[in-house]
């Protein structure tokens, strides 16, 4: 089990990313290093990264990895969980995909720009199964005339499950929606950001 730190304002980012001063400047750097179940990734509540390309996060093959937005305190401490960290695709025709087992708290995921499905946020994509929990997170889709959705699961035949608790969704168009495409999924106490659009159809469950 290991603790890792992520902060875009880190003064000297350096492996093994074991303090706030030497924190990774992107979440992807921790994934590249090789996170596993039992690890905790602490992300500063002021963290803000923009990738310029599509993003893909693959958790371990069993539960135990935690990604927590926190308020930094001291060399490698924190004052508890928080919200405010932002991970932004920042590119046209590019989205975000997460896979396998993840627990995420307090992070906002912002998909790419443009009017097509490449800008989707795919939770549990690529037919790998697993279980993911998002607590107090935000999901923001591009502000375009149509296209783009939050899709949970890649196939009704793959045993993927999820829990989204106290999450905020911001839609960029009334045609956008949340699509369930897999086994058991729960959304508890969700809200829609009033600064965005209100979907005509909020939930869609395709029949396969």
PDB file of C-alpha atoms in Angstrom, residues 20 40-46 66-73 77-85 103-107 135-137 165:
ATOM      1  CA  UNK A  20       2.930  17.775  -1.698  1.00  0.00           C
ATOM      2  CA  UNK A  40      -4.446   6.102  -1.859  1.00  0.00           C
ATOM      3  CA  UNK A  41      -3.987   9.016  -4.246  1.00  0.00           C
ATOM      4  CA  UNK A  42      -4.412  12.421  -2.598  1.00  0.00           C
ATOM      5  CA  UNK A  43      -5.331  15.203  -5.013  1.00  0.00           C
ATOM      6  CA  UNK A  44      -5.083  18.826  -3.865  1.00  0.00           C
ATOM      7  CA  UNK A  45      -8.404  20.668  -3.844  1.00  0.00           C
ATOM      8  CA  UNK A  46      -6.750  23.441  -5.896  1.00  0.00           C
ATOM      9  CA  UNK A  66      -8.896   5.418  -3.507  1.00  0.00           C
ATOM     10  CA  UNK A  67      -8.532   8.774  -5.287  1.00  0.00           C
ATOM     11  CA  UNK A  68      -9.394  11.557  -2.843  1.00  0.00           C
ATOM     12  CA  UNK A  69      -9.598  15.304  -3.282  1.00  0.00           C
ATOM     13  CA  UNK A  70      -8.291  16.828  -0.039  1.00  0.00           C
ATOM     14  CA  UNK A  71      -7.076  20.095   1.438  1.00  0.00           C
ATOM     15  CA  UNK A  72      -3.272  19.827   1.749  1.00  0.00           C
ATOM     16  CA  UNK A  73      -1.768  20.351   5.196  1.00  0.00           C
ATOM     17  CA  UNK A  77      -0.852  15.574   5.349  1.00  0.00           C
ATOM     18  CA  UNK A  78      -4.325  16.906   4.732  1.00  0.00           C
ATOM     19  CA  UNK A  79      -7.228  18.541   6.531  1.00  0.00           C
ATOM     20  CA  UNK A  80      -9.781  16.067   5.235  1.00  0.00           C
ATOM     21  CA  UNK A  81     -11.676  15.394   2.041  1.00  0.00           C
ATOM     22  CA  UNK A  82     -12.767  18.347  -0.056  1.00  0.00           C
ATOM     23  CA  UNK A  83     -13.991  19.291  -3.524  1.00  0.00           C
ATOM     24  CA  UNK A  84     -12.487  21.572  -6.156  1.00  0.00           C
ATOM     25  CA  UNK A  85      -9.922  19.533  -8.100  1.00  0.00           C
ATOM     26  CA  UNK A 103     -13.235   4.988  -5.711  1.00  0.00           C
ATOM     27  CA  UNK A 104     -13.141   8.734  -6.419  1.00  0.00           C
ATOM     28  CA  UNK A 105     -14.068  11.617  -4.119  1.00  0.00           C
ATOM     29  CA  UNK A 106     -14.485  15.311  -4.898  1.00  0.00           C
ATOM     30  CA  UNK A 107     -13.046  15.580  -8.420  1.00  0.00           C
ATOM     31  CA  UNK A 135     -18.712  10.535  -4.210  1.00  0.00           C
ATOM     32  CA  UNK A 136     -19.261  14.306  -4.389  1.00  0.00           C
ATOM     33  CA  UNK A 137     -17.823  14.428  -7.908  1.00  0.00           C
ATOM     34  CA  UNK A 165     -23.460   9.668  -4.689  1.00  0.00           C
TER      35      UNK A 165
END
